[in-house]
Coordinates of C-alpha atoms and ligand atoms in Angstrom, one line a residue:
M282 CA 136.2 -171.2 209.5
K283 CA 138.1 -169.9 206.5
T284 CA 141.8 -169.5 206.5
K285 CA 143.4 -166.8 204.5
L286 CA 146.7 -167.2 202.5
S287 CA 149.4 -165.5 204.9
D288 CA 151.4 -163.9 202.1
K289 CA 148.3 -161.6 200.9
K290 CA 147.7 -158.4 202.7
N291 CA 144.3 -158.8 204.6
I292 CA 142.4 -155.6 204.1
A293 CA 139.4 -154.2 206.0
I294 CA 137.4 -151.6 203.9
L295 CA 135.2 -149.4 206.0
G296 CA 132.8 -147.6 203.5
S297 CA 133.3 -150.1 200.6
T298 CA 130.1 -149.0 199.0
G299 CA 131.4 -145.5 198.5
S300 CA 133.4 -143.7 195.7
I301 CA 136.7 -144.7 197.6
G302 CA 135.5 -148.1 198.7
T303 CA 134.6 -149.0 195.2
Q304 CA 137.7 -147.7 193.6
A305 CA 139.7 -149.6 196.2
L306 CA 137.9 -152.9 195.2
D307 CA 138.7 -152.0 191.6
V308 CA 142.3 -152.0 192.7
I309 CA 142.0 -155.1 194.6
R310 CA 140.3 -156.8 191.8
A311 CA 143.2 -156.0 189.6
N312 CA 145.7 -157.2 192.2
K313 CA 144.1 -160.5 193.5
D314 CA 147.6 -162.0 194.2
A315 CA 148.6 -159.2 196.6
F316 CA 145.3 -158.5 198.8
S317 CA 142.5 -160.3 200.2
V318 CA 139.4 -158.7 201.6
E319 CA 138.7 -159.6 205.1
V320 CA 135.9 -157.1 206.0
L321 CA 133.5 -154.9 204.0
T322 CA 131.2 -152.3 205.7
G323 CA 128.5 -150.0 204.2
N324 CA 125.5 -148.0 205.3
G325 CA 122.7 -147.3 202.8
N326 CA 123.4 -149.3 199.9
A327 CA 122.6 -152.9 201.0
D328 CA 122.4 -154.3 197.6
L329 CA 125.9 -153.1 196.4
L330 CA 127.5 -154.4 199.9
I331 CA 125.9 -157.9 199.1
K332 CA 127.1 -157.8 195.8
Q333 CA 130.5 -156.9 196.8
A334 CA 130.5 -159.5 199.6
I335 CA 129.7 -162.2 197.0
E336 CA 132.5 -161.3 194.8
F337 CA 135.2 -160.6 197.3
D338 CA 134.2 -163.5 199.8
P339 CA 135.2 -161.6 203.0
N340 CA 135.2 -163.1 206.6
T341 CA 132.8 -160.3 207.8
V342 CA 130.4 -157.7 206.5
V343 CA 128.9 -155.2 208.6
I344 CA 125.9 -153.1 207.7
A345 CA 125.9 -149.8 209.6
D346 CA 122.1 -149.1 209.1
E347 CA 120.5 -151.7 211.5
S348 CA 117.2 -151.7 209.8
K349 CA 118.8 -153.5 206.8
Y350 CA 120.4 -156.2 209.0
Q351 CA 118.0 -159.1 208.1
Y352 CA 118.0 -158.1 204.4
V353 CA 121.9 -158.6 204.3
K354 CA 122.1 -161.6 206.6
D355 CA 119.3 -163.3 204.5
A356 CA 121.0 -162.5 201.1
L357 CA 124.4 -163.6 202.4
A358 CA 122.9 -166.8 204.3
P359 CA 124.2 -169.3 201.5
H360 CA 127.7 -167.9 202.0
D361 CA 130.4 -168.6 204.4
I362 CA 130.3 -164.9 205.8
K363 CA 129.4 -163.4 208.9
V364 CA 127.1 -160.4 209.1
F365 CA 126.7 -157.8 211.9
A366 CA 124.9 -154.6 212.1
G367 CA 125.6 -150.9 213.7
N368 CA 128.7 -148.7 213.9
K369 CA 129.6 -150.5 217.2
A370 CA 130.1 -153.7 215.4
I371 CA 132.4 -151.8 212.7
A372 CA 134.5 -150.7 215.7
E373 CA 134.8 -154.2 216.9
V374 CA 135.5 -156.1 213.9
V375 CA 138.4 -154.0 212.8
Q376 CA 140.3 -155.4 215.7
M377 CA 140.1 -158.9 214.3
D378 CA 143.5 -160.9 214.5
S379 CA 143.1 -161.6 210.7
I380 CA 143.3 -157.9 209.6
D381 CA 146.6 -156.5 208.4
M382 CA 145.3 -152.9 207.2
V383 CA 142.3 -150.9 207.5
L384 CA 141.0 -148.7 204.9
A385 CA 139.2 -145.8 206.6
A386 CA 136.9 -144.7 203.9
I387 CA 133.7 -143.9 205.8
V388 CA 132.6 -140.3 205.3
G389 CA 132.5 -137.6 208.1
Y390 CA 132.8 -137.8 211.6
A391 CA 131.0 -141.2 211.7
G392 CA 134.5 -142.7 210.8
L393 CA 136.1 -141.6 213.8
E394 CA 135.3 -144.1 216.2
S395 CA 136.2 -147.2 213.9
T396 CA 139.3 -145.7 213.0
L397 CA 140.6 -145.0 216.6
S398 CA 139.4 -148.5 217.6
A399 CA 141.6 -149.9 214.6
I400 CA 144.7 -148.0 215.7
N401 CA 144.1 -149.2 219.1
A402 CA 144.3 -152.8 217.8
G403 CA 147.7 -152.0 216.0
K404 CA 146.3 -152.0 212.7
Q405 CA 148.0 -150.2 209.8
I406 CA 145.7 -147.6 208.4
A407 CA 145.1 -146.3 204.8
L408 CA 143.2 -143.1 205.6
A409 CA 140.7 -141.5 203.2
N410 CA 138.5 -140.2 206.1
K411 CA 140.1 -136.9 206.5
E412 CA 137.4 -135.8 209.0
T413 CA 138.9 -138.2 211.5
L414 CA 142.2 -136.0 211.6
V415 CA 140.3 -132.6 211.5
V416 CA 138.1 -133.6 214.5
A417 CA 140.8 -135.2 216.8
G418 CA 144.2 -135.0 215.0
D419 CA 145.9 -134.7 218.3
L420 CA 144.6 -137.9 219.8
V421 CA 144.5 -139.9 216.3
T422 CA 148.3 -139.0 215.6
K423 CA 149.3 -139.6 219.4
L424 CA 147.7 -143.1 219.6
A425 CA 149.1 -144.0 216.1
K426 CA 152.5 -143.3 217.5
E427 CA 152.1 -145.1 220.7
K428 CA 150.8 -148.1 218.9
G429 CA 153.5 -148.1 216.0
V430 CA 150.7 -147.4 213.5
N431 CA 151.3 -145.8 210.2
L432 CA 148.8 -143.6 208.7
Y433 CA 149.0 -143.9 204.9
P434 CA 147.2 -141.0 203.2
V435 CA 144.7 -141.7 200.5
D436 CA 143.7 -138.0 200.0
S437 CA 145.5 -137.2 196.7
E438 CA 147.1 -134.3 197.9
H439 CA 148.5 -135.8 200.9
S440 CA 149.5 -138.8 199.0
A441 CA 151.7 -136.5 196.8
I442 CA 153.3 -135.1 199.9
F443 CA 153.8 -138.4 201.3
Q444 CA 155.2 -139.6 197.8
C445 CA 157.6 -136.4 197.6
L446 CA 158.9 -137.4 201.2
A447 CA 159.9 -140.8 200.2
G448 CA 163.8 -141.1 200.6
E449 CA 164.2 -137.7 202.3
F450 CA 164.6 -139.3 205.9
H451 CA 164.6 -136.5 208.2
N452 CA 165.3 -133.6 205.8
P453 CA 162.9 -131.0 207.3
I454 CA 160.1 -129.5 205.3
E455 CA 160.2 -125.7 204.8
K456 CA 156.5 -125.6 203.6
I457 CA 154.1 -127.7 201.6
Y458 CA 151.6 -126.3 198.8
L459 CA 148.3 -128.1 198.8
T460 CA 146.9 -127.7 195.3
A461 CA 143.2 -127.2 194.8
S462 CA 141.2 -127.4 191.5
G463 CA 139.1 -124.4 192.6
G464 CA 136.0 -126.5 192.1
P465 CA 133.0 -125.9 189.6
F466 CA 132.7 -122.1 191.0
R467 CA 136.1 -120.9 190.4
G468 CA 136.1 -117.4 189.2
K469 CA 132.7 -116.6 190.3
D470 CA 131.4 -114.0 192.8
K471 CA 129.2 -114.2 195.9
T472 CA 126.1 -113.0 193.6
F473 CA 126.5 -115.8 191.7
L474 CA 127.1 -118.3 194.7
S475 CA 123.8 -117.3 196.2
T476 CA 121.9 -118.5 193.5
V477 CA 123.6 -121.9 192.7
K478 CA 121.6 -125.2 193.4
K479 CA 123.0 -128.5 194.5
E480 CA 122.8 -129.9 190.9
Q481 CA 125.4 -127.4 189.8
A482 CA 127.5 -127.8 193.1
L483 CA 127.5 -131.4 192.3
K484 CA 129.0 -131.1 189.1
H485 CA 133.0 -131.4 189.8
P486 CA 135.2 -130.6 186.9
N487 CA 137.9 -133.1 187.4
W488 CA 137.0 -135.6 190.1
E489 CA 133.9 -138.1 190.7
M490 CA 133.5 -138.5 194.5
G491 CA 130.9 -139.0 197.0
A492 CA 128.2 -136.3 197.5
K493 CA 129.6 -134.5 200.8
I494 CA 133.0 -134.0 199.5
T495 CA 131.7 -133.0 196.0
I496 CA 129.9 -130.1 197.9
D497 CA 133.0 -129.5 200.2
S498 CA 135.1 -129.0 197.1
A499 CA 132.6 -126.5 195.4
S500 CA 132.9 -124.4 198.7
L501 CA 136.5 -124.9 199.1
M502 CA 135.9 -126.5 202.7
N503 CA 137.5 -129.4 201.3
K504 CA 140.7 -127.7 201.1
G505 CA 140.3 -126.2 204.4
L506 CA 139.8 -129.8 205.8
E507 CA 142.8 -130.9 203.9
V508 CA 145.0 -128.2 205.4
I509 CA 144.4 -129.2 208.8
E510 CA 144.8 -132.9 207.7
A511 CA 148.2 -132.2 206.4
K512 CA 149.1 -130.4 209.8
W513 CA 148.5 -133.7 211.5
L514 CA 149.9 -135.9 209.1
F515 CA 153.2 -134.2 208.5
G516 CA 153.5 -132.5 211.9
L517 CA 153.6 -129.1 210.3
K518 CA 152.7 -125.6 211.9
P519 CA 149.9 -123.6 210.2
E520 CA 152.5 -121.2 208.7
Q521 CA 154.1 -124.0 206.8
I522 CA 150.9 -124.8 204.8
D523 CA 149.8 -122.9 201.6
V524 CA 146.8 -123.5 199.2
I525 CA 147.5 -122.8 195.6
V526 CA 144.7 -123.0 192.8
H527 CA 145.7 -125.5 190.0
P528 CA 142.4 -125.8 187.8
Q529 CA 143.9 -128.9 185.8
S530 CA 144.6 -131.0 188.8
I531 CA 147.6 -132.6 187.4
V532 CA 150.2 -131.4 190.0
H533 CA 148.7 -133.3 193.2
S534 CA 150.9 -131.0 195.8
I535 CA 154.2 -129.7 196.2
V536 CA 156.8 -129.9 199.2
Q537 CA 159.6 -127.4 199.5
F538 CA 162.6 -128.4 201.5
T539 CA 165.0 -126.0 203.5
D540 CA 167.2 -125.6 200.6
G541 CA 164.6 -124.2 198.7
S542 CA 164.2 -127.3 196.3
M543 CA 160.6 -128.3 195.6
K544 CA 159.3 -131.7 194.8
A545 CA 155.9 -132.1 193.2
Q546 CA 153.9 -135.2 192.3
M547 CA 152.0 -135.3 189.1
G548 CA 149.6 -137.4 187.2
L549 CA 146.1 -137.5 185.7
P550 CA 143.5 -137.1 188.5
D551 CA 142.6 -140.8 189.3
M552 CA 141.8 -141.5 193.0
K553 CA 142.9 -145.2 192.2
L554 CA 146.5 -144.1 192.3
P555 CA 146.8 -142.9 195.7
I556 CA 144.6 -145.8 196.9
Q557 CA 146.9 -148.3 195.5
Y558 CA 149.9 -146.4 196.9
A559 CA 148.5 -146.4 200.2
I560 CA 147.4 -149.9 200.3
G561 CA 150.4 -151.4 198.3
Y562 CA 153.1 -149.2 200.4
P563 CA 156.1 -149.5 199.9
N564 CA 155.8 -151.0 196.5
R565 CA 154.7 -149.5 193.4
M566 CA 152.4 -151.8 191.8
K567 CA 152.0 -151.9 188.0
S568 CA 148.7 -150.4 186.9
D569 CA 147.0 -149.8 183.4
F570 CA 145.4 -146.3 184.6
P571 CA 145.6 -143.8 181.7
R572 CA 148.8 -142.0 181.5
F573 CA 149.5 -138.3 181.5
D574 CA 150.3 -136.7 178.1
F575 CA 152.1 -133.2 178.1
L576 CA 150.8 -132.5 174.7
T577 CA 147.1 -132.9 175.5
H578 CA 147.9 -130.6 178.7
P579 CA 150.3 -127.8 177.2
Q580 CA 149.4 -125.5 180.1
L581 CA 149.5 -126.1 183.9
T582 CA 148.3 -123.0 185.6
F583 CA 148.3 -121.7 189.3
E584 CA 146.6 -118.9 191.1
P585 CA 145.6 -117.6 194.4
A586 CA 142.6 -118.9 196.2
D587 CA 139.7 -116.7 196.7
I588 CA 139.2 -116.6 200.4
K589 CA 137.0 -113.6 200.4
T590 CA 134.2 -115.3 198.2
F591 CA 135.0 -118.8 199.5
R592 CA 134.9 -118.0 203.2
N593 CA 135.0 -121.6 204.3
L594 CA 138.8 -121.7 203.5
A595 CA 139.5 -118.8 205.7
L596 CA 137.2 -120.4 208.3
A597 CA 139.3 -123.5 208.4
F598 CA 142.6 -121.7 208.7
E599 CA 141.1 -119.7 211.6
A600 CA 140.0 -123.1 213.4
M601 CA 143.4 -124.5 212.6
H602 CA 145.2 -121.6 214.3
K603 CA 142.7 -121.5 217.4
G604 CA 143.3 -125.3 217.8
G605 CA 141.7 -127.5 220.5
N606 CA 138.2 -128.4 219.6
A607 CA 137.8 -125.4 217.2
P608 CA 138.5 -127.9 214.0
C609 CA 135.9 -130.2 215.6
I610 CA 133.4 -127.3 215.5
L611 CA 134.1 -126.4 212.1
N612 CA 133.8 -129.9 210.9
A613 CA 130.5 -130.7 212.8
A614 CA 128.8 -127.5 211.5
N615 CA 130.0 -128.1 208.0
E616 CA 128.5 -131.5 208.0
I617 CA 125.0 -130.3 209.1
A618 CA 125.5 -127.3 206.6
V619 CA 126.1 -129.9 203.8
A620 CA 123.3 -132.0 204.8
A621 CA 121.1 -129.1 204.7
F622 CA 122.2 -127.8 201.2
L623 CA 121.9 -131.2 199.7
K624 CA 118.3 -131.2 200.9
D625 CA 117.7 -127.7 199.5
K626 CA 117.1 -126.3 202.8
I627 CA 119.8 -123.6 202.6
G628 CA 121.7 -121.6 200.0
F629 CA 125.2 -122.2 199.1
L630 CA 126.6 -119.1 201.1
Q631 CA 124.7 -119.9 204.2
M632 CA 126.9 -122.8 204.5
S633 CA 129.8 -120.7 205.6
D634 CA 127.4 -118.6 207.8
V635 CA 126.6 -121.4 210.0
V636 CA 130.1 -122.7 210.2
G637 CA 131.3 -119.1 211.1
N638 CA 128.3 -118.8 213.8
C639 CA 129.3 -122.2 215.3
L640 CA 133.1 -121.1 215.7
Q641 CA 131.9 -117.9 217.6
T642 CA 129.4 -119.6 219.7
V643 CA 130.4 -123.0 220.8
A644 CA 132.7 -123.1 224.0
H645 CA 136.5 -123.4 222.9
I646 CA 138.3 -126.3 224.7
A647 CA 142.1 -125.8 224.5
K648 CA 143.0 -129.5 225.3
P649 CA 140.2 -131.6 224.7
S650 CA 139.7 -135.3 225.8
Y651 CA 137.8 -137.9 223.4
E652 CA 134.6 -137.2 225.4
D653 CA 135.2 -133.4 224.9
Y654 CA 135.2 -134.1 221.0
V655 CA 132.2 -136.3 221.1
E656 CA 130.3 -133.6 223.3
T657 CA 131.5 -130.8 221.0
D658 CA 130.5 -132.5 218.0
K659 CA 127.0 -133.2 219.5
E660 CA 126.5 -129.5 220.8
T661 CA 127.6 -128.1 217.5
R662 CA 125.2 -130.2 215.4
R663 CA 122.4 -129.0 217.8
I664 CA 123.4 -125.3 217.4
A665 CA 124.0 -125.6 213.6
K666 CA 120.6 -127.0 213.2
E667 CA 119.0 -124.5 215.4
F668 CA 120.6 -121.6 213.6
L669 CA 119.5 -123.0 210.1
N670 CA 116.2 -124.2 211.3
F671 CA 116.8 -127.6 210.0
Ligands
NAD706 P1 130.8 -141.7 199.9 O1 129.8 -141.0 200.3 O2 131.0 -142.1 198.5 O3 130.9 -143.1 200.5 C1 131.0 -143.2 202.1 C2 130.9 -144.5 202.6 O4 130.7 -144.3 204.1 C3 129.7 -145.6 201.9 O5 130.4 -146.7 202.0 C4 128.7 -145.3 203.0 O6 128.0 -146.4 203.1 C5 129.6 -145.1 204.4 N1 128.8 -144.4 205.3 C6 128.2 -143.1 205.1 N2 127.7 -142.8 206.5 C7 128.0 -143.9 207.4 C8 127.8 -143.9 208.8 N3 127.0 -143.2 209.4 N4 128.4 -145.1 209.4 C9 128.9 -146.0 208.6 N5 129.1 -145.8 207.3 C10 128.7 -144.9 206.5 O7 132.2 -141.0 200.1 P2 133.7 -141.0 199.4 O8 133.7 -140.0 198.4 O9 133.9 -142.4 199.1 O10 134.5 -140.4 200.8 C11 134.9 -141.2 201.7 C12 136.0 -140.4 202.7 O11 137.1 -140.2 201.8 C13 135.5 -138.9 203.1 O12 135.9 -138.8 204.2 C14 136.2 -138.2 201.8 O13 136.5 -136.8 202.4 C15 137.5 -138.9 201.7 N6 138.1 -138.7 200.2 C16 137.3 -139.1 199.2 C17 137.8 -138.8 197.9 C18 137.1 -139.2 196.7 O14 137.5 -139.0 195.4 N7 135.8 -139.7 196.8 C19 139.1 -138.2 197.8 C20 139.8 -137.9 199.0 C21 139.2 -138.2 200.2
MG707 MG1 141.9 -134.3 198.3

């Protein structure tokens, strides 16, 4: 049995093979005296998971894809590392006594169960998995409050708001502005969008991210999900949340207080910064990330979001206003839409069509239980697939 040094923060990284997961490991590699890796989990990329495990020497590794269990187990046999498989195992290992913090960086609805399980066990959460709050924000935030768990945002916009709120104690927020880059298709019309292929949508101008969030950024669904995420993280009313397009991605978001004063957080677009702030909170640790230079960015510009062309953002606001299971419907329909688009089965604009259709057809539940969310997710996926013939 391995014993871990108690002065380090022991972290479980869920989704360690993804964009956020690998960048979190970069941050940890550069700060080995502050953090130790207790758990790593991945899904498809078994070789990377094995490589990470050999480097970071965690207590436990879980491969979600059960067909790869034997492969990972054999590769790690010479090492003193436990290996499990499946999503149930992820939800169980996050409750280990030795874990101080869980970085929830699985993509999509698949991350909900393990995040809830970690909160139930009282683990601090660094939250990248925004879909968790979109689907079941009421349950997640209520449980976190009950268990004395803080949700430290990893999403750059929410980290920006969180950083702007430091030292403000209970000064009320008047409103927040979430900034959006506008994605690769900013300024384009529907005729153009009807022709775009995944290769174009996967080229984000400012950020390197996993495929799903990159498509969401191109369709503005990412900003829609973030609006709902912000509502739950900061306890806001829908009217208090606004979106402003800022193509340079330097101002990461803005808080306006009741005296009219506005605070913004700025920096080059680099997810390592919000990851490090979330896992290192309340400390600002030294970093060698490239610094912003005003002279290479003489102009920071702002413009309204085009919600007529990019319907997803309007649909997300609609779902947030409707409340209950509507955001869960929005999310499930979108996950199917993005998967279909990434397989070249549907066009870019059809993604909004299926989300709009599901919001109309799936039964609304005003105060859903966890089981209602599970059922809503399942039913919406079924209807979305049927609608898209996918
Ligand atoms: P990614 O696709 O690069 O990585 C996802 C990770 O989750 C991988 O480790 C994958 O193996 C794992 N995974 C996928 N499906 C799974 C399943 N069914 N069960 C268990 N594990 C599974 O995604 P990402 O870009 O790192 O994004 C992760 C989360 O962080 C998303 O919710 C995203 O919205 C959010 N986020 C990402 C960024 C970014 O810059 N990448 C920024 C802000 C927020
Ligand atoms: Mg973001």
